[in-house]
mmCIF file of C-alpha atoms in Angstrom:
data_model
loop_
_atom_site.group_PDB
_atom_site.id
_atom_site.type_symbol
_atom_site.label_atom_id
_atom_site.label_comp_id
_atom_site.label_asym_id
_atom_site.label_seq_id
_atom_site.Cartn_x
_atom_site.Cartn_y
_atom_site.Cartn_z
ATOM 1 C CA UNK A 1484 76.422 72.084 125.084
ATOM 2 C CA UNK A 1485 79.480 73.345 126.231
ATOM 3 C CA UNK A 1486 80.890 76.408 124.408
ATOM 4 C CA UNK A 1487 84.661 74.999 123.742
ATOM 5 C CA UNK A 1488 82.120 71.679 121.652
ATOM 6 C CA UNK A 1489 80.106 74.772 119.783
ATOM 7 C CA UNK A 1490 83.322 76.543 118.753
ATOM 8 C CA UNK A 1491 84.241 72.769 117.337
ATOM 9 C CA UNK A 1492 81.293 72.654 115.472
ATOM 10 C CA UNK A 1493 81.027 76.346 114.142
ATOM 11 C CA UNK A 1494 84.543 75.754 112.674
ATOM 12 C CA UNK A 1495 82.865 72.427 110.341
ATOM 13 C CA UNK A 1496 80.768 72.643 106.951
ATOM 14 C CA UNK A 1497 77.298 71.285 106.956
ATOM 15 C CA UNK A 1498 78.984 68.281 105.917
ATOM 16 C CA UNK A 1499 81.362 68.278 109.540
ATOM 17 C CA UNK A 1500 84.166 68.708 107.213
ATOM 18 C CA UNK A 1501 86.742 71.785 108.322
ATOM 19 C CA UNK A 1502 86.126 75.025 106.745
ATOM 20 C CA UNK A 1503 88.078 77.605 105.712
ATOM 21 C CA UNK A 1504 88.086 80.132 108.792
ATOM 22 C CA UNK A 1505 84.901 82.141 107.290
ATOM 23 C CA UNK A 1506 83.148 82.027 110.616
ATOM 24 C CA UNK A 1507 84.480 82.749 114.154
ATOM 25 C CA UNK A 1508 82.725 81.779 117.337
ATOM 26 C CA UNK A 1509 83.848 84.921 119.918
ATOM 27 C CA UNK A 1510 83.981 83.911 123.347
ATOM 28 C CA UNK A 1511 85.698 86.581 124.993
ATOM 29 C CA UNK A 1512 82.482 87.787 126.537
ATOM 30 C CA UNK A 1513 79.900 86.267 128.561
ATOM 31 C CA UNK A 1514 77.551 85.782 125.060
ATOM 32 C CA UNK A 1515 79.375 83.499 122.992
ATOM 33 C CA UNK A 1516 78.251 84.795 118.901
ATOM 34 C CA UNK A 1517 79.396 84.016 115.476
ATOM 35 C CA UNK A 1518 81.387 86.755 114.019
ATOM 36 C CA UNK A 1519 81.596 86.245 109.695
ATOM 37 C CA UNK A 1520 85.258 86.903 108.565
ATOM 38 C CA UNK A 1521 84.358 89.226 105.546
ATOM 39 C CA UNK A 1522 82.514 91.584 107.981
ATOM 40 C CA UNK A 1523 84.984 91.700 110.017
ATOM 41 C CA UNK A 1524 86.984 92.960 107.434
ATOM 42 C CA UNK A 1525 84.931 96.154 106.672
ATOM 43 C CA UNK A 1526 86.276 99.392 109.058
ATOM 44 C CA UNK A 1527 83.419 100.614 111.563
ATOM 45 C CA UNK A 1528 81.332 97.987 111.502
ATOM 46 C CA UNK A 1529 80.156 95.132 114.095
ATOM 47 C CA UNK A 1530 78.110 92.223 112.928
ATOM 48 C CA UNK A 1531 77.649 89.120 114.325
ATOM 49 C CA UNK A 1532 74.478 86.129 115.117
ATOM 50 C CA UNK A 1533 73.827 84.578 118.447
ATOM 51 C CA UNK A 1534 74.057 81.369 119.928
ATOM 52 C CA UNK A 1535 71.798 80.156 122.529
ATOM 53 C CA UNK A 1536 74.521 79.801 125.150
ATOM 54 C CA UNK A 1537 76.188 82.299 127.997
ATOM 55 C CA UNK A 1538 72.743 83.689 128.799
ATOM 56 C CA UNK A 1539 70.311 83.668 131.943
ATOM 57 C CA UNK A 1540 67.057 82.426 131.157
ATOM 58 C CA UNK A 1541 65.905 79.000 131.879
ATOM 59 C CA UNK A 1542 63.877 76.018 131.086
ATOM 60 C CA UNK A 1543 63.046 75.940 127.141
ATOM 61 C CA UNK A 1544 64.087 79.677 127.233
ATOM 62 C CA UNK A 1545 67.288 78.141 127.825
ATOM 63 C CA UNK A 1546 69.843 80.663 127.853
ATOM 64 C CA UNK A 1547 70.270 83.501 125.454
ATOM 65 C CA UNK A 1548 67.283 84.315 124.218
ATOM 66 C CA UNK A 1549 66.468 87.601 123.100
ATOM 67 C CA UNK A 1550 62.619 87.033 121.692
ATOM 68 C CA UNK A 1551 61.043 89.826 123.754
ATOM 69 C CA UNK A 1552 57.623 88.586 122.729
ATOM 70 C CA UNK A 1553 57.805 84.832 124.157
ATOM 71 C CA UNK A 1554 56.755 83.401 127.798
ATOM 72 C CA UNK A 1555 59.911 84.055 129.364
ATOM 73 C CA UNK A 1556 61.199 85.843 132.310
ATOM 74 C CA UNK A 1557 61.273 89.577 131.249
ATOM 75 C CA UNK A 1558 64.212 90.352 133.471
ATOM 76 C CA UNK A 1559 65.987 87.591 132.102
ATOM 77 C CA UNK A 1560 65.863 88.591 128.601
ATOM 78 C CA UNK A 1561 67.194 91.814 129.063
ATOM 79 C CA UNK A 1562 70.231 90.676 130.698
ATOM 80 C CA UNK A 1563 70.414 88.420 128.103
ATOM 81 C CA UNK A 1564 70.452 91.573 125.665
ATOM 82 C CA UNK A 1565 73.004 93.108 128.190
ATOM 83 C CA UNK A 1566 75.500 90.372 128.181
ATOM 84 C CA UNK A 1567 74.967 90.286 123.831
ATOM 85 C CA UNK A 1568 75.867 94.024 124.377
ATOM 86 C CA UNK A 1569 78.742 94.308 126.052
ATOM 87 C CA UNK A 1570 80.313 91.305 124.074
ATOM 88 C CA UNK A 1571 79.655 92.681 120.986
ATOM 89 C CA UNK A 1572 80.582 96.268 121.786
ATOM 90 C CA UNK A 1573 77.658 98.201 120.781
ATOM 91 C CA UNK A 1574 74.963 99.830 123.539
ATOM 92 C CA UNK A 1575 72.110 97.264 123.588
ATOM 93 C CA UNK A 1576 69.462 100.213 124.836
ATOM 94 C CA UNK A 1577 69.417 101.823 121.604
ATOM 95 C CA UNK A 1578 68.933 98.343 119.123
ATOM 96 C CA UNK A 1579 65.861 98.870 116.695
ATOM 97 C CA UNK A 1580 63.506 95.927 117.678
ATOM 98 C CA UNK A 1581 60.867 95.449 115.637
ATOM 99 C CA UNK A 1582 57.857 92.684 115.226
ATOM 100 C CA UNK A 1583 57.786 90.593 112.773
ATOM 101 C CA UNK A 1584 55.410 88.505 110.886
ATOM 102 C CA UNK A 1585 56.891 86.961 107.739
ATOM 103 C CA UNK A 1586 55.715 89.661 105.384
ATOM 104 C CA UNK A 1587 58.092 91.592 103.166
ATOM 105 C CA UNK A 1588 57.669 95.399 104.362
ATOM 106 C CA UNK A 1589 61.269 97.283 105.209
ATOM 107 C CA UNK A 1590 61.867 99.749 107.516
ATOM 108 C CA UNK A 1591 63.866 102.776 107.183
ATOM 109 C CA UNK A 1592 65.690 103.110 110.824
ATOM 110 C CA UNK A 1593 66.279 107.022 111.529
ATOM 111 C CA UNK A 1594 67.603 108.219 114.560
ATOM 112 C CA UNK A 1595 64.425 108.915 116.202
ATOM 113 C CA UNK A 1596 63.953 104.878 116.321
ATOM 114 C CA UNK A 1597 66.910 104.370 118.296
ATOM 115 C CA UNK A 1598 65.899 102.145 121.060
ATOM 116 C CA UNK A 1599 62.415 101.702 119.652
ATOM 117 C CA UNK A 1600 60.752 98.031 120.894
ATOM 118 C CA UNK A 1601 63.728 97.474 123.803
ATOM 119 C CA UNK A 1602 64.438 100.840 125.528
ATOM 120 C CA UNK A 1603 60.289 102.243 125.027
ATOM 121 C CA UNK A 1604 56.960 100.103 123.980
ATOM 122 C CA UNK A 1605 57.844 98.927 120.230
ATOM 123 C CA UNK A 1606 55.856 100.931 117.779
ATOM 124 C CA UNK A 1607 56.793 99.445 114.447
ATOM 125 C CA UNK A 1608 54.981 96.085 113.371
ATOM 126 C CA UNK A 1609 54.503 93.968 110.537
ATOM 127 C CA UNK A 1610 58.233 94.962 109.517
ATOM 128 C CA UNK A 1611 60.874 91.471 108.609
ATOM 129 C CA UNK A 1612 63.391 94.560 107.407
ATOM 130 C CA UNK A 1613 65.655 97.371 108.195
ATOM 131 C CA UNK A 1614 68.246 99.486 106.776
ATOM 132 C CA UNK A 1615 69.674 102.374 108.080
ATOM 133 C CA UNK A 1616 72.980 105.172 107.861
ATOM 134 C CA UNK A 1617 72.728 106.235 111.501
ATOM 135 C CA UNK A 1618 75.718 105.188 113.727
ATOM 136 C CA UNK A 1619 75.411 103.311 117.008
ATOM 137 C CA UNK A 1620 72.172 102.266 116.028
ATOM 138 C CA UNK A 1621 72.241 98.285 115.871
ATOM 139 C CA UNK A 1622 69.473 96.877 113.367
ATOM 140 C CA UNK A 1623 68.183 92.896 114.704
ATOM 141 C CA UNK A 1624 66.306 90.415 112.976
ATOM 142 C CA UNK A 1625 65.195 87.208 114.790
ATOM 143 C CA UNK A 1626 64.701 83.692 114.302
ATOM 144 C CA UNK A 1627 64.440 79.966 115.320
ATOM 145 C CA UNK A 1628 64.921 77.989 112.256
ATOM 146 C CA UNK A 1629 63.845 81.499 109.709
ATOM 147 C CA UNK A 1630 67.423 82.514 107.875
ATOM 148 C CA UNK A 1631 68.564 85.911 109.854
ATOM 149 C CA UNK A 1632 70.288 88.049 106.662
ATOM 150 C CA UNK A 1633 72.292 90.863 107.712
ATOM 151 C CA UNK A 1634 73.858 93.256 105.020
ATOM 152 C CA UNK A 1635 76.283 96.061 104.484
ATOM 153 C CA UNK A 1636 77.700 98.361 101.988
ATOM 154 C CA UNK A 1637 81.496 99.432 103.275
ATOM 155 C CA UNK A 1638 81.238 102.449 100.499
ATOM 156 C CA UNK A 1639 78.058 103.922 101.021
ATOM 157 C CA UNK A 1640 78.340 102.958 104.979
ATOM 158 C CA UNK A 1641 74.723 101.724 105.269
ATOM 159 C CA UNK A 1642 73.578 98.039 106.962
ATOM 160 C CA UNK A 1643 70.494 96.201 106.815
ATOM 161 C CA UNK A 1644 69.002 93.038 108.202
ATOM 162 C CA UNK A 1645 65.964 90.319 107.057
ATOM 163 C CA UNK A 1646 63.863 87.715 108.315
ATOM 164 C CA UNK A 1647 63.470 85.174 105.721
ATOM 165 C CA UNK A 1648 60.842 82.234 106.530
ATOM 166 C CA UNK A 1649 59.392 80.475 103.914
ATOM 167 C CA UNK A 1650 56.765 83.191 103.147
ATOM 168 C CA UNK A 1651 59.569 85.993 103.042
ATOM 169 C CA UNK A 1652 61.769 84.503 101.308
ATOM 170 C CA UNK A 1653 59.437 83.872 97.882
ATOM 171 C CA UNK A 1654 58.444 87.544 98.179
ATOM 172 C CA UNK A 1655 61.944 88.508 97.989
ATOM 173 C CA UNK A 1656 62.412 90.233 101.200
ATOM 174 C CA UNK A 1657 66.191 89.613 100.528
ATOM 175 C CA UNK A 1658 65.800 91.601 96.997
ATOM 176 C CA UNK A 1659 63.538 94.437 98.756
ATOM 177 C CA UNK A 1660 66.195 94.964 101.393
ATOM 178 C CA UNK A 1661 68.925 95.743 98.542
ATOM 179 C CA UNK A 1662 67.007 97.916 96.801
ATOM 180 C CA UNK A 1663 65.957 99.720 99.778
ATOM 181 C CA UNK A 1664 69.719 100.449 100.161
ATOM 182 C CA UNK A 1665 69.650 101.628 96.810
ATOM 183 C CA UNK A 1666 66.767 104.290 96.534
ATOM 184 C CA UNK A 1667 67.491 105.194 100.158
ATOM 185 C CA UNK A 1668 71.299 105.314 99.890
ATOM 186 C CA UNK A 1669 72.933 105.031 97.108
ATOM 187 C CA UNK A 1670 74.455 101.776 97.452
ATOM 188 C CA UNK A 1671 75.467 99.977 94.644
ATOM 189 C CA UNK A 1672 74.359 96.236 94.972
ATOM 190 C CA UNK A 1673 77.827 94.711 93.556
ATOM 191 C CA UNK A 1674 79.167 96.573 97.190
ATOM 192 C CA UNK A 1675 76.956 95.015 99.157
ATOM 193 C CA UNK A 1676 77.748 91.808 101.237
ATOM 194 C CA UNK A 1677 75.723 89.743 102.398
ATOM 195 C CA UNK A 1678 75.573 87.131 105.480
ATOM 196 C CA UNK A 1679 72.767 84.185 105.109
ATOM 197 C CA UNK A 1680 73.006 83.078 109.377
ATOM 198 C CA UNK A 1681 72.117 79.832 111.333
ATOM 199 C CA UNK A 1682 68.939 78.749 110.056
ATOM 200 C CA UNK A 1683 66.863 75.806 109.479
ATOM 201 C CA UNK A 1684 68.920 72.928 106.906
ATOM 202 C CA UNK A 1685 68.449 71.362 103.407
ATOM 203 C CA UNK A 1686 68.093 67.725 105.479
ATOM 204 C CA UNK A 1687 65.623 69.020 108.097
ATOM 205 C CA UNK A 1688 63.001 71.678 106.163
ATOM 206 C CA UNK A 1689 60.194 69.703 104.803
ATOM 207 C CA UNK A 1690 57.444 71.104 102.941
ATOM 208 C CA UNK A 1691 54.784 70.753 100.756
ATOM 209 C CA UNK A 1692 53.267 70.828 96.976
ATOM 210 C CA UNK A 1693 51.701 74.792 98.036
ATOM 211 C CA UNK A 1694 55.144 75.997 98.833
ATOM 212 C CA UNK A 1695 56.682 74.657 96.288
ATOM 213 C CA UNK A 1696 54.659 76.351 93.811
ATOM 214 C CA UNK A 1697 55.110 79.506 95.762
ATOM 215 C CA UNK A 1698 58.567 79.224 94.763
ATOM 216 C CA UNK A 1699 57.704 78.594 91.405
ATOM 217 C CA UNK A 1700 55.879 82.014 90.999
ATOM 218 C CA UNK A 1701 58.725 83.941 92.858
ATOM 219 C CA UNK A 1702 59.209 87.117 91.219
ATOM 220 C CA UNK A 1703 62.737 87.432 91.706
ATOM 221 C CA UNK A 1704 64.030 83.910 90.550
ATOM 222 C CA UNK A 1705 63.664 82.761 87.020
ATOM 223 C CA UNK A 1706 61.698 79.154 87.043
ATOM 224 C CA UNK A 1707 61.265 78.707 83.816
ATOM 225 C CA UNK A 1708 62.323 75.653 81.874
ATOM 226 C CA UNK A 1709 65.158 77.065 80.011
ATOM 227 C CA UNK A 1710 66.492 77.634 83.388
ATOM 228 C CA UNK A 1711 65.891 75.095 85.808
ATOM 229 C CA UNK A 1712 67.300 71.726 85.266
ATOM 230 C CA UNK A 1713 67.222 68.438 87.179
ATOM 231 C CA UNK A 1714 69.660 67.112 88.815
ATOM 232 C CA UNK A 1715 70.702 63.082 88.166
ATOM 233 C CA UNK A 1716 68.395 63.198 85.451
ATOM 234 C CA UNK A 1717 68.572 63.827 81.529
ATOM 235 C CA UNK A 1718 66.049 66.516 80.587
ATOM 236 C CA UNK A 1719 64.011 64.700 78.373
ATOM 237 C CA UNK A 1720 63.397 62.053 81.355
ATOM 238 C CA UNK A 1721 61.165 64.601 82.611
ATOM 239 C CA UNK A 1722 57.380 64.981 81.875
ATOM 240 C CA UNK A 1723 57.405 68.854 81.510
ATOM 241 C CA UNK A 1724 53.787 68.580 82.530
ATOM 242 C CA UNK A 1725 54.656 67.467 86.447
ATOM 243 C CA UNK A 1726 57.543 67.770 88.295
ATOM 244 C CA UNK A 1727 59.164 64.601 89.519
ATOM 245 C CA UNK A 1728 58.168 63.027 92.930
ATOM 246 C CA UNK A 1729 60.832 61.244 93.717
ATOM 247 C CA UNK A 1730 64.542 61.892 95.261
ATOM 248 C CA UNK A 1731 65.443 64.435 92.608
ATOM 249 C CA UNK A 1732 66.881 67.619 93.193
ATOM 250 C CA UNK A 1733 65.837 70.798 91.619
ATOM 251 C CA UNK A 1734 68.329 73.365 90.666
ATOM 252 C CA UNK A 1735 68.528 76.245 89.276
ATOM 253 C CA UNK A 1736 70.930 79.390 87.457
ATOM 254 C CA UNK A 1737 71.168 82.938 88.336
ATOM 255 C CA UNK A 1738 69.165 85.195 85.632
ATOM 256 C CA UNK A 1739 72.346 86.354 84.083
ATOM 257 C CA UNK A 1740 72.940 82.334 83.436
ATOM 258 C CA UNK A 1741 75.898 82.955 86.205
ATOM 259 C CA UNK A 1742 76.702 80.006 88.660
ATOM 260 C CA UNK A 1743 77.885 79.947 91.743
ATOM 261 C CA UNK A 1744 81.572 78.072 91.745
ATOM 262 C CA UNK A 1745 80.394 76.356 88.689
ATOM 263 C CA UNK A 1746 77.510 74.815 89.544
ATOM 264 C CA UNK A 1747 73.402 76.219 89.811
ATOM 265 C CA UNK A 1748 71.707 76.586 93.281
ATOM 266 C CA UNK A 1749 70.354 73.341 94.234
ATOM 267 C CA UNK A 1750 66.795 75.118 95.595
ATOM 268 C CA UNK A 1751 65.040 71.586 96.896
ATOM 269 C CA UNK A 1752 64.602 67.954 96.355
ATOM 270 C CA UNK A 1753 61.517 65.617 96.158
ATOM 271 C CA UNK A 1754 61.153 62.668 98.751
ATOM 272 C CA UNK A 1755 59.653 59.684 98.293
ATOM 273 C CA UNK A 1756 56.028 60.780 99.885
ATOM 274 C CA UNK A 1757 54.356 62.251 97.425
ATOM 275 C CA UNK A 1758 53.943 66.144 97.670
ATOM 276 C CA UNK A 1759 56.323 66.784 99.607
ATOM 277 C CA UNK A 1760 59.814 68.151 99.399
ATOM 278 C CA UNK A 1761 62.630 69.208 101.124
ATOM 279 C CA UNK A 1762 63.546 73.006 100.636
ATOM 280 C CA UNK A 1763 66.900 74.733 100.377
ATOM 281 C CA UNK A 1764 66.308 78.205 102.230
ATOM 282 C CA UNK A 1765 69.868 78.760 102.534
ATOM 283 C CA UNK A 1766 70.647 78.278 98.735
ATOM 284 C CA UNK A 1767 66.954 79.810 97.864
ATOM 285 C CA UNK A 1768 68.139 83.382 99.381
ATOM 286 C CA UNK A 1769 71.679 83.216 98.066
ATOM 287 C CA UNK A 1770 70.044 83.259 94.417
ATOM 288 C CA UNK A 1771 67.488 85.914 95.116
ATOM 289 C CA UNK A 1772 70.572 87.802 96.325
ATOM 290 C CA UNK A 1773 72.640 87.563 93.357
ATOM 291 C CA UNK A 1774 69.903 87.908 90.814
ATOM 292 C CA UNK A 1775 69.157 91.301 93.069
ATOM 293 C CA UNK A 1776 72.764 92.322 91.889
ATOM 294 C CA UNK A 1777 75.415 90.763 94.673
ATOM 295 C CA UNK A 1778 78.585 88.839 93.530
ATOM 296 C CA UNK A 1779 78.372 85.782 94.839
ATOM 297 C CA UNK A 1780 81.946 85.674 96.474
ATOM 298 C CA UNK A 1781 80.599 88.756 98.768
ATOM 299 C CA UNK A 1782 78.076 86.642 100.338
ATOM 300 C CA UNK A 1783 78.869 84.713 102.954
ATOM 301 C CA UNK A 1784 76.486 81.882 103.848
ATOM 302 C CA UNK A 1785 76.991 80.358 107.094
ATOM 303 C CA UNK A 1786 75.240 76.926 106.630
ATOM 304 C CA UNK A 1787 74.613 76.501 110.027
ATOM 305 C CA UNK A 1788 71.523 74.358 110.430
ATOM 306 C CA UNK A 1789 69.274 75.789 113.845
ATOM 307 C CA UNK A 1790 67.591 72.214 113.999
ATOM 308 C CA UNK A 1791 70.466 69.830 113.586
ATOM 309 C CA UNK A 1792 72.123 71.821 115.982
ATOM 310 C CA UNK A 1793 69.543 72.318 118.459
ATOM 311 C CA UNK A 1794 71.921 72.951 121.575
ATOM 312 C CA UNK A 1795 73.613 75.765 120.361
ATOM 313 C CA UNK A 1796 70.837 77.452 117.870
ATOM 314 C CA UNK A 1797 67.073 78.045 119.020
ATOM 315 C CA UNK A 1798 64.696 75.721 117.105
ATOM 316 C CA UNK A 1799 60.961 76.420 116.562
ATOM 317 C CA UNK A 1800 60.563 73.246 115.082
ATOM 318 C CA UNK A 1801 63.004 71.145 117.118
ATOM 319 C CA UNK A 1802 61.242 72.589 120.386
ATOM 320 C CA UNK A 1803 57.728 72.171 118.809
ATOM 321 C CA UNK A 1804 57.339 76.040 119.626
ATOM 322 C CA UNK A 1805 57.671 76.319 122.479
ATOM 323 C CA UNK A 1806 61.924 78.019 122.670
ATOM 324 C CA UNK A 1807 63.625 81.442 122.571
ATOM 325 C CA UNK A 1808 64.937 83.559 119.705
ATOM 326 C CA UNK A 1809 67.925 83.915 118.042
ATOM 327 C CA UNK A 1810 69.643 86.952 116.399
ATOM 328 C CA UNK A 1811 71.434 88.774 113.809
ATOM 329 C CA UNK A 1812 72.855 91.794 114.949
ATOM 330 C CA UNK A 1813 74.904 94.536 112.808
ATOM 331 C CA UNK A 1814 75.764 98.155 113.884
ATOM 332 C CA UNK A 1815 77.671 100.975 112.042
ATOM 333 C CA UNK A 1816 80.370 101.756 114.543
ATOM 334 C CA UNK A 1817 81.956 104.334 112.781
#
């Protein structure tokens, strides 16, 4: 994939229609990554998510990966952090790298774990968040098909970032990173913006009847009846008893009873196996993140799908695991 035929298809919808010009591929350094137009708004800060092109690994590490932890050439994926450096302007050497493990536990980034992971032997684990006030200190989150979140209050000048699988996503690790930046700063959640980044699509995430009801029982979504509805159906079609099985998408309203540009959040639609489903991850976190207290124009979701667009993005389920890592990337500046 050439990076002139990625910019074409960063500037497209999920449907290939042309968007308004929310998103941005930057190429003016050798790492090629998506820049979101209402962060580039906000004074003193730098925010952006990889691609998988302008780097210098190889083979199915093929190029920019930055997942310290795979089988690839160790050399190789810290020029591929240099290169993401220098094009984004912020010192790679002092990023915040943590390991993650699709749990819901957020860091608080102080200055002492500048560098922590990258520059010295990582010391925080089992952490899919950060937030942090410190300047110069980027926070990362990675992925290959997981939905990278990065965050930002431009009042209270603090950032955070979230990896958002599946498994993190129903325990709300997009709601526990806001209120982190609450109780630890001050922020006020209608300040905060959000970005949901390139991330496994609506067409290509299939899963099954135990996820599903993980959703169900998500604290920070309301599932009840009142509030869920059916979509291409009348409600009294539907046996309350079991859900349907067959192509019918699920949708459902904010807690306030909100919607976002008139319409619920379509969260996933049966297929015509039985038990299984096709989930919305992208959607899923956008309502977590409103009922959490965000207005839904200040969050920007990217719908950028890793797997459908396997040459540009990193995809763990594309590549059958065996690939690098993607990023989202965000660093107070000023």
């Amino acid at each position: 994939m050439n990076i002139e035929k990625a910019k074409e298809i960063i500037d497209r919808d999920y449907e290939g229609v042309l968007k308004a010009s929310s998103l941005c591929l930057d190429t003016r350094g050798e790492a090629p990554f998506i820049r979101v137009r209402g962060f580039d708004d906000m004074n003193g800060i730098t925010a952006g998510f990889t691609t998988r092109l302008g780097g210098a690994s190889r083979g199915a590490f093929s190029s920019l990966n930055l997942g310290i932890n795979t089988d690839d050439n160790e050399r190789a994926v810290m020029e591929n952090y240099r290169r993401i450096g220098v094009s984004m302007g912020i010192d790679h050497t002092r990023i915040s790298c943590t390991h993650q493990v699709h749990k819901s536990n957020v860091l608080v980034v102080t200055e002492e774990d500048a560098g922590d992971g990258i520059a010295r032997p990582r010391t925080h684990f089992e952490i899919d968040a950060q937030v942090t006030n410190v300047k110069n200190l980027p926070l990362i989150v990675y992925t290959a098909d997981c939905v990278p979140i990065i965050l930002a209050d431009p009042v209270s000048r603090a950032i955070g970032v979230a990896h958002a699988g599946w498994r993190g996503t129903v325990a709300g690790i997009a709601a526990k990173t806001v209120e982190k930046m609450v109780s630890e700063y001050g922020c006020l959640p209608e300040n905060i913006h959000a970005a949901i980044g390139p991330s496994i699509g609506p067409d290509n995430y299939e899963v099954d009847e135990a996820v599903i009801s993980e959703i169900y029982r998500c604290p920070y979504i309301d599932m009840s009846d009142a509030n869920v509805s059916y979509l291409d159906m009348k409600k009294e079609e539907v046996d309350p008893s079991e859900r349907p099985k067959e192509d019918v998408y699920v949708r459902c309203r904010a807690k306030s009873y909100t919607t976002h540009r008139g319409n619920p959040y379509i969260l996933f639609r049966t297929v015509k196996i039985r038990d299984r489903y096709m989930l919305n991850l992208w959607n899923l976190n956008e309502l977590i993140l409103v009922n959490a207290g965000l207005k839904s124009q200040n969050i920007y979701n990217t719908k950028l799908c890793t797997m459908k667009n396997h040459d540009i993005f990193f995809s763990y389920r594309y590549d059958k695991g065996v690939t690098g890592r993607g990023a989202g990337i965000i660093c107070l500046t000023s």
